[in-house]
Coordinates of C-alpha atoms and ligand atoms in Angstrom, one line a residue:
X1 CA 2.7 9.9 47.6
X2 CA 5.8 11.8 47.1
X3 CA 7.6 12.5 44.1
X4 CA 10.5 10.5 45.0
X5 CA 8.5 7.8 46.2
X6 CA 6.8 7.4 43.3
X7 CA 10.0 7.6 41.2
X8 CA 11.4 5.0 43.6
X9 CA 8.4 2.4 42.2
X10 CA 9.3 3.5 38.9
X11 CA 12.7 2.7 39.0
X12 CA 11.9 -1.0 41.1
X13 CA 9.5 -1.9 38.3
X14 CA 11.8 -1.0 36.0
X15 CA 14.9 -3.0 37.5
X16 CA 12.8 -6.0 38.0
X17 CA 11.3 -5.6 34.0
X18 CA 15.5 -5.3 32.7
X19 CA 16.2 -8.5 34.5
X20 CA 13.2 -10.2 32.9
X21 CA 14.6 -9.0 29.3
X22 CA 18.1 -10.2 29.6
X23 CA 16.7 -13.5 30.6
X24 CA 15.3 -13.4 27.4
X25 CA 17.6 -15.7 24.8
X26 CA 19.4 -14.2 21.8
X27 CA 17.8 -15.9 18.7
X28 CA 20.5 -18.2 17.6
X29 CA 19.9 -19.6 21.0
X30 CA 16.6 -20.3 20.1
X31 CA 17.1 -21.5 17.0
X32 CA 19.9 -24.1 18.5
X33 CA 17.0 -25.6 20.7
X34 CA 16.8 -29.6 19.9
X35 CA 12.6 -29.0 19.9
X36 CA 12.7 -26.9 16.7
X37 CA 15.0 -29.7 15.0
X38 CA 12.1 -31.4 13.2
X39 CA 11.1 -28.4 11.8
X40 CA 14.6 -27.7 9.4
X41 CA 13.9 -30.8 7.5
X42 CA 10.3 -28.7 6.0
X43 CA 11.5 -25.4 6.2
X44 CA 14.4 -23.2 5.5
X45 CA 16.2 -21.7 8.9
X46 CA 15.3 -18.0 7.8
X47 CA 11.9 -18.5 8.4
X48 CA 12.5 -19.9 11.8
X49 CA 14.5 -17.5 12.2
X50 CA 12.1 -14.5 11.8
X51 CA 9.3 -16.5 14.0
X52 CA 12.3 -16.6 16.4
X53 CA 12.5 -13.0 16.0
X54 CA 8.5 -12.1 15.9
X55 CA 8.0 -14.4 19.6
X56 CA 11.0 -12.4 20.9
X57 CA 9.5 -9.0 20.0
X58 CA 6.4 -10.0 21.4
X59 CA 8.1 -11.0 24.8
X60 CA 9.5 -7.8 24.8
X61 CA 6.5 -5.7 24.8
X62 CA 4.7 -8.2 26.7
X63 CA 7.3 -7.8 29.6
X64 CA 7.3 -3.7 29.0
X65 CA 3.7 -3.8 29.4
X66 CA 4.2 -5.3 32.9
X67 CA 2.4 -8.7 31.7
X68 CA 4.7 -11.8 31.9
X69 CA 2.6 -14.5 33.1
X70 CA 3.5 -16.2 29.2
X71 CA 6.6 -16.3 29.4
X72 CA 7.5 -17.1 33.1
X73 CA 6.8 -19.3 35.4
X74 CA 7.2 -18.4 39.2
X75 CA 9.8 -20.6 41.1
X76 CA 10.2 -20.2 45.0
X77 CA 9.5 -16.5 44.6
X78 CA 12.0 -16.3 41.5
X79 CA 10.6 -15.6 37.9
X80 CA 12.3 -18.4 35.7
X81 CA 11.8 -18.2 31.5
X82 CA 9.6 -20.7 30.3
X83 CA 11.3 -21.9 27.6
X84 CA 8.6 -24.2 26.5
X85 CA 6.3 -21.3 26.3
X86 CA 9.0 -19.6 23.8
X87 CA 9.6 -22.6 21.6
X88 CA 5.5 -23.4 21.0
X89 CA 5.1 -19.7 19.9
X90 CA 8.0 -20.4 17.8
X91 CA 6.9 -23.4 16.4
X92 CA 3.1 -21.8 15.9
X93 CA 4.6 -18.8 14.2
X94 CA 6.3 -21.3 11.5
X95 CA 3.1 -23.2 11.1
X96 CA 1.1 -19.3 10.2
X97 CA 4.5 -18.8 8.2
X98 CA 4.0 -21.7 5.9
X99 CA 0.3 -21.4 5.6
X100 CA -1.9 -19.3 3.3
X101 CA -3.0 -16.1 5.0
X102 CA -5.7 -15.4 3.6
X103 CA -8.9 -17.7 4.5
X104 CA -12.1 -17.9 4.9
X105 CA -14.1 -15.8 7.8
X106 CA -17.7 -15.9 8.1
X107 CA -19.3 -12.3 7.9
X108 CA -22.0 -11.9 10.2
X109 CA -22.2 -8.4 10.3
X110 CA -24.8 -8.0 7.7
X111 CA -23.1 -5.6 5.7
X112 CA -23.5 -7.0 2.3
X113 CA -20.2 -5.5 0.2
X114 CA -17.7 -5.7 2.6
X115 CA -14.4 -4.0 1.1
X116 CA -12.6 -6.0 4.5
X117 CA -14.2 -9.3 3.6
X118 CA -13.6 -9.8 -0.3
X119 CA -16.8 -7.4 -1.4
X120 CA -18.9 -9.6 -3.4
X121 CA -18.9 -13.4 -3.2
X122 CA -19.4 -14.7 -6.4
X123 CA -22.2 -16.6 -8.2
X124 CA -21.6 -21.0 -8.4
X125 CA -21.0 -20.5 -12.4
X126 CA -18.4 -18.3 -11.8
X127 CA -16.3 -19.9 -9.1
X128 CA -16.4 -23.1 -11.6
X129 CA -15.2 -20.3 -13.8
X130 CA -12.3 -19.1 -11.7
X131 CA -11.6 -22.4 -11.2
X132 CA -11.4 -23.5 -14.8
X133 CA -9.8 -20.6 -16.3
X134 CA -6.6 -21.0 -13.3
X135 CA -6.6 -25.2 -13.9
X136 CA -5.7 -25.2 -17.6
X137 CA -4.6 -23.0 -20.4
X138 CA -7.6 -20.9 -22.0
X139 CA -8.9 -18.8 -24.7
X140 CA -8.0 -15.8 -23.5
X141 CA -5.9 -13.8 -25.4
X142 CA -6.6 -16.3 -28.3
X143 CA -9.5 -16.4 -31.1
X144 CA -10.2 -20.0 -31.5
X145 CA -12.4 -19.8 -34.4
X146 CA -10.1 -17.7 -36.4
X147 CA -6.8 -18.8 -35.0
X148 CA -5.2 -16.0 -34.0
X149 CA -4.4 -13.6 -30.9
X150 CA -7.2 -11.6 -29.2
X151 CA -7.7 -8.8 -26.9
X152 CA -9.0 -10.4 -23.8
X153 CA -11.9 -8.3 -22.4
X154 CA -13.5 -9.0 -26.5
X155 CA -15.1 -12.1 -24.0
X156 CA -17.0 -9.8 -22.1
X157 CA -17.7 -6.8 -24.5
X158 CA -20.7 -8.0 -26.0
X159 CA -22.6 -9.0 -23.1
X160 CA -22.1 -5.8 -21.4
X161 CA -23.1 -3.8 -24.6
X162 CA -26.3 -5.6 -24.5
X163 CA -26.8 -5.8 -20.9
X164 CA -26.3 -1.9 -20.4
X165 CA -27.6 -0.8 -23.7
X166 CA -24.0 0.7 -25.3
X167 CA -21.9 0.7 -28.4
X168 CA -19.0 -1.2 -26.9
X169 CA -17.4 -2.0 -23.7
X170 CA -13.6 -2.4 -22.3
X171 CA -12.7 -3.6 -18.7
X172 CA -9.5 -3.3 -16.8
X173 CA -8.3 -3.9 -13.4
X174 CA -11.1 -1.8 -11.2
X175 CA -13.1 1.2 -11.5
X176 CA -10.4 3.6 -9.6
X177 CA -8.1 2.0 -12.8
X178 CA -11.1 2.6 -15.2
X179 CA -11.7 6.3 -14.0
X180 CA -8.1 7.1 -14.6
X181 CA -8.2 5.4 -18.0
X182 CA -10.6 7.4 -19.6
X183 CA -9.6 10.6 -17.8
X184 CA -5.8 10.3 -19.5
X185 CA -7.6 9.4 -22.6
X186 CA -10.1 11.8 -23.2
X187 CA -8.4 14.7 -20.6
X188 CA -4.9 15.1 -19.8
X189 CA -3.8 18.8 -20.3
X190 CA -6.9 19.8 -20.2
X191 CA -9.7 20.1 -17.9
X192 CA -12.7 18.2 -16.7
X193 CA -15.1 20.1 -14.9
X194 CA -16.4 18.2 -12.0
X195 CA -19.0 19.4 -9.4
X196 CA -17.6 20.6 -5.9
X197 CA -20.7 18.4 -4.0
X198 CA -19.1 15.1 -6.3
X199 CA -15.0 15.2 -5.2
X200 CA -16.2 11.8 -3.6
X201 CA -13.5 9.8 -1.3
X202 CA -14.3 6.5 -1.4
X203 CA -12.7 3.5 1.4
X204 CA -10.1 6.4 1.8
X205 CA -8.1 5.2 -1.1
X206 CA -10.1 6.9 -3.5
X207 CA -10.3 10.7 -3.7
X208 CA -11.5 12.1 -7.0
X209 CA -9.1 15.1 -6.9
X210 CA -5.9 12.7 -6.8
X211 CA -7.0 10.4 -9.4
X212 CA -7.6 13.4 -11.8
X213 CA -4.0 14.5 -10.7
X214 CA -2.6 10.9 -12.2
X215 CA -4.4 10.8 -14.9
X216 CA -2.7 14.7 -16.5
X217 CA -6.6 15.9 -16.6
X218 CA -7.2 19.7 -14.8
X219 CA -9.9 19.8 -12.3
X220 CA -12.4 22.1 -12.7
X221 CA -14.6 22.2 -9.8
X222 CA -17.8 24.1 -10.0
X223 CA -20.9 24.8 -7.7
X224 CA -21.2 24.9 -3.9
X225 CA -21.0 21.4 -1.8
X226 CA -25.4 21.6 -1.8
X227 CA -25.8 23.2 -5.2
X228 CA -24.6 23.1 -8.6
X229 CA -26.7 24.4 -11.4
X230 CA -26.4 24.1 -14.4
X231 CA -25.4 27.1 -15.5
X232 CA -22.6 26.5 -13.2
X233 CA -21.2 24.1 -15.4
X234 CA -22.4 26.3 -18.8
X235 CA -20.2 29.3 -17.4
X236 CA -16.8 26.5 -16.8
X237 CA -16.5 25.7 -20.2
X238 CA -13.9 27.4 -22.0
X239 CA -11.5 26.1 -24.9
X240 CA -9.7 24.0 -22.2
X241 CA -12.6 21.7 -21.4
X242 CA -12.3 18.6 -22.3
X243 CA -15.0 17.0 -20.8
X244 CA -17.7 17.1 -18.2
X245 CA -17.5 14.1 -15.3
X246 CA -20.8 13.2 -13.1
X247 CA -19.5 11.5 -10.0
X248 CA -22.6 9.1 -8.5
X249 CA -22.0 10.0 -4.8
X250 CA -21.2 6.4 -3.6
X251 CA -20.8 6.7 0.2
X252 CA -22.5 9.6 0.9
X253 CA -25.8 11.8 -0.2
X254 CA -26.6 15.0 0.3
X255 CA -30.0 15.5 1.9
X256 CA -32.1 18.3 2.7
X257 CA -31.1 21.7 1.1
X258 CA -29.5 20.8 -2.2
X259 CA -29.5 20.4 -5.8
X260 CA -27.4 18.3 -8.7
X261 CA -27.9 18.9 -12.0
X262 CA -29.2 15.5 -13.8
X263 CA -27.5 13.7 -16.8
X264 CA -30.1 14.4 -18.9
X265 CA -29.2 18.5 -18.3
X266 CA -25.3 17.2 -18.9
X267 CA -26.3 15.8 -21.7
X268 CA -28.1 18.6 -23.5
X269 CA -25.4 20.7 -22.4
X270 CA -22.2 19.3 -23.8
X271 CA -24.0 18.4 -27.0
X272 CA -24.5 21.9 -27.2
X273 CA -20.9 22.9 -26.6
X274 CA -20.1 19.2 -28.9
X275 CA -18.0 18.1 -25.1
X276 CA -18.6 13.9 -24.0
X277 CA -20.4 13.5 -20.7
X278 CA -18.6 10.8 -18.5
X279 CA -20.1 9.2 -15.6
X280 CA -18.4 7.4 -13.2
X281 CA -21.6 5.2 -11.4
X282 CA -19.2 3.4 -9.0
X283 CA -21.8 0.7 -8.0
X284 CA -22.9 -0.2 -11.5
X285 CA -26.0 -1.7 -10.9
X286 CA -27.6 -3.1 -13.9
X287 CA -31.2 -4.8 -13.1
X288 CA -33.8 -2.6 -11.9
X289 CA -36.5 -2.2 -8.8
X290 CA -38.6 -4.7 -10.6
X291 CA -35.9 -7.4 -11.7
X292 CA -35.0 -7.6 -8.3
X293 CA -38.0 -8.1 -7.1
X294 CA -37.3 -6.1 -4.0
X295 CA -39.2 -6.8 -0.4
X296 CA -42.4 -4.5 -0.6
X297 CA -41.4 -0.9 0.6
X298 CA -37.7 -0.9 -0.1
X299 CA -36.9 1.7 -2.2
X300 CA -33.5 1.4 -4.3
X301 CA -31.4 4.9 -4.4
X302 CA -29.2 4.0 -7.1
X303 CA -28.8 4.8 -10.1
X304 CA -28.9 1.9 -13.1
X305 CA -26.3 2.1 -16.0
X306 CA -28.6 1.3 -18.5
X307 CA -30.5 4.4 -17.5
X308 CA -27.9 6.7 -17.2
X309 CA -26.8 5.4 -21.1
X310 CA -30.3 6.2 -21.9
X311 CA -30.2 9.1 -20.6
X312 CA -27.6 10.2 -22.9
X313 CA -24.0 9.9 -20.5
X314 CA -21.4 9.4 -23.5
X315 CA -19.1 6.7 -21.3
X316 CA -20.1 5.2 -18.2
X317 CA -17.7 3.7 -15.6
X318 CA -18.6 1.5 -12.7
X319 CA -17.2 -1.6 -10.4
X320 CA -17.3 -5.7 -11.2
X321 CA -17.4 -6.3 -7.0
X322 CA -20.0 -4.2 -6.1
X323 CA -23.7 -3.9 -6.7
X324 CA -22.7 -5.9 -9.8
X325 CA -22.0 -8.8 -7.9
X326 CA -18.9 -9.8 -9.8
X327 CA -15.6 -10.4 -9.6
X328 CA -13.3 -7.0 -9.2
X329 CA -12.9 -5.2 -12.6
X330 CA -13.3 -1.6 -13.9
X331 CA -16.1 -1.6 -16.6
X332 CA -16.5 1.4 -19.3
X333 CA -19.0 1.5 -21.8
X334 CA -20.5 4.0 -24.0
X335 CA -19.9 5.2 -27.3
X336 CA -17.8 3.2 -29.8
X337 CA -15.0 5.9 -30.1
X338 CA -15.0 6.7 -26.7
X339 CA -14.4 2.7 -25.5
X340 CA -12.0 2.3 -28.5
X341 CA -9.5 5.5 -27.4
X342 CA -9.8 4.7 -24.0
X343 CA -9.0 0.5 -24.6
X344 CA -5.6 1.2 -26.7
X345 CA -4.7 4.0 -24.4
X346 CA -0.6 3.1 -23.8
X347 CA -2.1 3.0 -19.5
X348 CA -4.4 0.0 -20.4
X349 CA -1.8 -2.8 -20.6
X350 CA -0.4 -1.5 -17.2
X351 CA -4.5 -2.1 -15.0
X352 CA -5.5 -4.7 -17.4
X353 CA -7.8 -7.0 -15.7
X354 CA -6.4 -10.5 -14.8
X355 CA -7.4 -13.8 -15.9
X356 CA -9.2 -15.4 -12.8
X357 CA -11.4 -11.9 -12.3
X358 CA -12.3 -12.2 -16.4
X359 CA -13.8 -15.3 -16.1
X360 CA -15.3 -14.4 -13.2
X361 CA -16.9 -11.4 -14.8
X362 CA -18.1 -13.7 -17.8
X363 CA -19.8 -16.4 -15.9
X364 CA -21.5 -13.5 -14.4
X365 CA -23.0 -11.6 -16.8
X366 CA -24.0 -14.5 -18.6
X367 CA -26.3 -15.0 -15.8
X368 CA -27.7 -11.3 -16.1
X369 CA -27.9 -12.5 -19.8
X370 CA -29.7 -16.2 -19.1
X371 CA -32.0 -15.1 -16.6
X372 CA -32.7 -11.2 -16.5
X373 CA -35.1 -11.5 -13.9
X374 CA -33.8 -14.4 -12.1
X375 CA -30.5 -13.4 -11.9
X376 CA -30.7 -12.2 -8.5
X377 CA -31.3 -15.6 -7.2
X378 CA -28.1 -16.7 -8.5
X379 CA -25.4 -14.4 -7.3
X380 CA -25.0 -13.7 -3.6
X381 CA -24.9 -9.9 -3.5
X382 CA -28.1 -9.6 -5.0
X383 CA -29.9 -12.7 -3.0
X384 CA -28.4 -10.9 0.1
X385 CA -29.9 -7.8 -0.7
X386 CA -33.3 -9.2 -1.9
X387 CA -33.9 -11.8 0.9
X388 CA -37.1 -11.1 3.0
X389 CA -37.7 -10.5 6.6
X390 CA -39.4 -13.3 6.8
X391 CA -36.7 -15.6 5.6
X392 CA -34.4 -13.5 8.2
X393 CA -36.6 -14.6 11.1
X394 CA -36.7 -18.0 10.2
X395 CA -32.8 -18.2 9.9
X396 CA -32.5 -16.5 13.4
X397 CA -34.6 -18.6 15.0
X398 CA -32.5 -21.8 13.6
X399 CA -28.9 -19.8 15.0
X400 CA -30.5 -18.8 18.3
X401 CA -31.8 -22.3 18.7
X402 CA -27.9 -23.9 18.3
X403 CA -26.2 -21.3 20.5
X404 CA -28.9 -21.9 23.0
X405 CA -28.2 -25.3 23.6
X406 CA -24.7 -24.8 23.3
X407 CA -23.8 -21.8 25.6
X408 CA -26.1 -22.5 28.9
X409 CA -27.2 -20.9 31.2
X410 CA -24.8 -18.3 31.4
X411 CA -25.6 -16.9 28.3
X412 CA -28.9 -14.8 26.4
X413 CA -29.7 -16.0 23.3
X414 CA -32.0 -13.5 21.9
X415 CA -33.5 -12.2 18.5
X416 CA -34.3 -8.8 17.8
X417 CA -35.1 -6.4 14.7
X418 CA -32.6 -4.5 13.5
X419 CA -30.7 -3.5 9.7
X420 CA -28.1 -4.5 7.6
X421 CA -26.4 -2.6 5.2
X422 CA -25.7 -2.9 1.4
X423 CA -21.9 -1.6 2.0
X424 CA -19.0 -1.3 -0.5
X425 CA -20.2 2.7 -0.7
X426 CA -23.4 2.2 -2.0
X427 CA -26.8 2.6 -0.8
X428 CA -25.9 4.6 2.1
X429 CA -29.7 5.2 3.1
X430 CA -30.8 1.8 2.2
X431 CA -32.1 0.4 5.6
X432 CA -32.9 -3.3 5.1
X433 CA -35.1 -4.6 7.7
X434 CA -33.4 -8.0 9.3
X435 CA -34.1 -10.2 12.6
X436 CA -30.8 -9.9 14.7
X437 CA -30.0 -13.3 17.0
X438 CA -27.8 -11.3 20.4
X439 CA -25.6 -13.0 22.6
X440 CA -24.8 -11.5 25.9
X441 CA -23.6 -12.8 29.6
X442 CA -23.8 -11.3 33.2
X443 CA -19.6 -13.7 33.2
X444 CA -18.6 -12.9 29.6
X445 CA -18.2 -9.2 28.0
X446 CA -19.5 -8.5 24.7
X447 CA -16.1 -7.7 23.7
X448 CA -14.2 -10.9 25.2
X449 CA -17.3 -12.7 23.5
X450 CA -17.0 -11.0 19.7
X451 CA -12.6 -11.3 20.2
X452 CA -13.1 -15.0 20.7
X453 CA -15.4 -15.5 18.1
X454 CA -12.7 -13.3 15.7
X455 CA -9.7 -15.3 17.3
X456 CA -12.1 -18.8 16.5
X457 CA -10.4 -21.4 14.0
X458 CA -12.6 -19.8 10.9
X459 CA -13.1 -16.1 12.0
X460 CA -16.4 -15.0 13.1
X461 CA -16.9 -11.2 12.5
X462 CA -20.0 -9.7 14.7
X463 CA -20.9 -6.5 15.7
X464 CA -21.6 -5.1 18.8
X465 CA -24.3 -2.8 20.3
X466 CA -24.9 -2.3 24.4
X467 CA -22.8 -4.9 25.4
X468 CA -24.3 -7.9 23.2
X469 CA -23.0 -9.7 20.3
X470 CA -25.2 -9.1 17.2
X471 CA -24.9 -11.5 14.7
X472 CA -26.9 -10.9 11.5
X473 CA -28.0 -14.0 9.4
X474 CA -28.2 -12.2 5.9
X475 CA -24.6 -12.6 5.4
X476 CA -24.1 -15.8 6.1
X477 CA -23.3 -18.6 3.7
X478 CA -23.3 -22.1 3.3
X479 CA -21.4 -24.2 5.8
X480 CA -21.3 -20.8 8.2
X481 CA -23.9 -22.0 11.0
X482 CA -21.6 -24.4 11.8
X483 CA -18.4 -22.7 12.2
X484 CA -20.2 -20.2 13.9
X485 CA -21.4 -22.9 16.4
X486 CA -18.0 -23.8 16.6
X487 CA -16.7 -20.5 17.2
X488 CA -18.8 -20.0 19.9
X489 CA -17.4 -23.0 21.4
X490 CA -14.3 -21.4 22.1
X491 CA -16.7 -18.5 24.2
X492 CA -17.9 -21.1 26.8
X493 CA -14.2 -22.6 27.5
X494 CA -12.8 -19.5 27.9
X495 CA -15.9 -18.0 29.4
X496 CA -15.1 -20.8 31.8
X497 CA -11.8 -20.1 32.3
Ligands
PLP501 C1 -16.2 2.3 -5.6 C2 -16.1 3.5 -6.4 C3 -14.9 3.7 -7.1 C4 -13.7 2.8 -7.0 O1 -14.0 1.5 -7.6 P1 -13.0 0.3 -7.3 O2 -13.6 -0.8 -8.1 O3 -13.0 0.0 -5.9 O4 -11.7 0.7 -7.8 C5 -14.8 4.8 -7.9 N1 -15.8 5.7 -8.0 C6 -17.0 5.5 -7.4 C7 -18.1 6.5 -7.5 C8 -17.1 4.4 -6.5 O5 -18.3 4.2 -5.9

């Protein structure tokens, strides 16, 4: 092909796509149309207007994409607009408009704490919780027994002094707002040294170095990525320091070649130079190995905040949402003084923790409280987490069985081994063992298959691997079996398509 030809197709396609756009109508146009009239009686014209506007744009880059088969319908060889098309887009987009966004999907990825999906899914007790605390007025601010006003995380102090083994306790918003708390508190102006193999980055929103920025604290950084000794951190300290910071590497660990100094070492060390160690754990995991009663041969790489207390850490800061199984908060606890500064620090009012995610937080570690070694079977992160591979099987076999009879011949319906992951940055190396149920089709691609499942009335998230849908039972919930049956009722009709 020549060059002019092939700018002579060009410019065809490009006629014929300007003549399908100025058939497009102008909005107010749309907006005129006697089928949207019901619609002014629900909802103000401006939102119509924007759906209007949204369905338009779409068009537009539907038609520049060379795909119009939406929004025309061929007449005796002419393209004519199908209006009818237009005004049920508009119509839908009004209906998403004046409907909550956020809803449920069913997570069948097997990743446990999903920072996509909500993180953790809270415990019975504390959804009636939620649901009490945002029904009525409450205590919260409020000392009933001595009539008069109260600081709000005093509900949840006590039980996480106990729980973790500390003076005193203070939560806030979440643990990126605790971190920054403590470091204006106890830091700004001067420095906190921090080792360079710690500067985690956690969900990208996260980085170590910035929050230190915000908070007025200098960052010290000492040791190589692999190593840092302890003399690294002995040769740091000058009159500046203010205090030393432990990061527990959430998302990441280093393997192999390397060395971290432990808090005990920290510990000995800034009593020695009269400095407070801080930790911040992330995960905050607060029942051991043998509370969780973990499947024989998994071994749990995290560290527990009771320990790291014990262990002599001065203030410890860690997540509600995450191995916690909570709602999403910031916890600090530690010494007496140390909570105290950082709880009337002028900061706190500005992350302070809202009402629904307090009692959240409270029904939850009064089940840590109730039951300390049952708790696990009570709140879904840790049940996730705990379940055995026999349990997966037996789960599998109940999904592939449905979506067997459901999707036919054209479809494999298989189970195979494979892992989930904890997630929400912690346990990065934690492999637990599940029974996979795969869907895949000789008709139907694995990504046609997991988009319709996403696209389904109640989202179905699945992963993918060599062309099959994976679908991993250890997320999934009550009520989830069957809207992931009916999700994959909308894979055969447009597998049929
Ligand atoms: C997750 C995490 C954070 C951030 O906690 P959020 O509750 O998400 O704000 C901070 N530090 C560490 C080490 C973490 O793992």
């Amino acid at each position: 092909m020549t060059h002019n030809e092939s700018s002579e197709a060009t410019n065809g396609q490009v006629s014929e796509q300007s003549k399908l756009l100025r058939q497009l109508p102008a909005v107010d146009k749309i907006l005129d149309s006697k089928d949207l009239e019901h619609l002014y009686s629900d909802v103000q014209r401006s939102v119509v207007s924007l759906a209007a506007a949204e369905v338009l744009g779409d068009a537009r880059t539907s038609i520049l994409a060379g795909d119009n088969s939406l929004i025309f319908v061929e007449e005796e060889g002419e393209k004519r607009l199908n209006e009818d098309a237009l005004i049920d887009a508009v119509v839908r987009g009004v209906e998403k408009m004046s409907s909550p966004s956020m809803r449920r999907v069913v997570n069948a990825t097997g990743v446990i704490i999903h920072t996509n999906f909500g993180r953790s899914v809270l415990a019975e007790e504390a959804v009636f919780a939620v649901a009490a605390a945002a029904s009525g007025y409450s205590n919260l601010e409020y000392d009933v027994d001595r009539g008069r006003r109260w600081k709000r995380w005093k509900h949840v102090a006590a039980s996480l002094a106990s729980l973790c083994g500390a003076e005193d306790a203070v939560v806030v918003n979440n643990n990126a707002a605790a971190v920054l708390l403590c470091l204006n508190e106890l830091a700004a102006g001067k420095e906190v040294i921090v080792s360079r193999g710690e500067l985690v980055e956690i969900g990208g929103s996260f980085r170590m170095p910035d929050v230190m920025a915000a908070s007025g604290a200098i960052l010290r950084e000492v040791g190589a990525t692999n190593k840092t000794r302890l003399s690294d951190y002995e040769r740091a300290i000058t009159d500046k320091t203010a205090l030393i910071l432990k990061v527990h590497t959430s998302n990441y660990r280093i393997v192999g070649f390397s060395e971290e100094t432990s808090v005990k070492e920290l510990s000995a060390l800034c009593q020695k130079f009269n400095l407070p160690l801080m930790v911040d754990l992330g995960s905050g995991l607060i029942g051991g190995q043998d509370s969780l009663r973990m499947p024989d041969g998994i071994k749990m790489d995290e560290p527990l905040v009771p320990d790291t207390l014990r262990d002599g850490a001065d203030i410890v800061a860690f997540s509600g949402d995450k191995l916690l199984g909570a709602s999403q908060a910031g916890i600090v606890v530690g010494k007496r003084n140390l909570v105290e500064r950082t709880a009337s620090n002028q900061m706190a009012r500005a992350l302070r923790i809202d009402k629904l995610s307090l009692a959240a937080l409270d029904a939850t570690l009064k089940l840590y409280t109730k039951w300390p070694t049952r708790a696990h079977e009570h709140i879904p992160t840790l049940a996730m987490l705990t379940m055995s591979v026999n349990e997966m099987s037996i789960r599998a076999e109940e999904i592939r069985t449905r979506l067997g009879s459901l999707l036919g011949s054209d479809f494999e319906v298989d189970v195979e081994p494979g892992v989930s992951k904890a997630g929400g940055g912690t346990l990065p190396l934690l492999e637990l063992p599940t029974v996979l149920v795969s869907v895949s089709s000789p008709k139907v691609s694995a990504d046609a298959i997991e988009k319709a499942l996403r696209l389904a009335p109640t989202p179905v998230i699945a992963r993918i691997a060599e062309d099959k849908v994976l679908l991993d039972p250890r997320t999934l919930l009550d009520g989830d079996l069957d809207a992931l049956v009916d999700a994959f009722r909308s894979v055969t009709t447009n597998g049929n398509e």
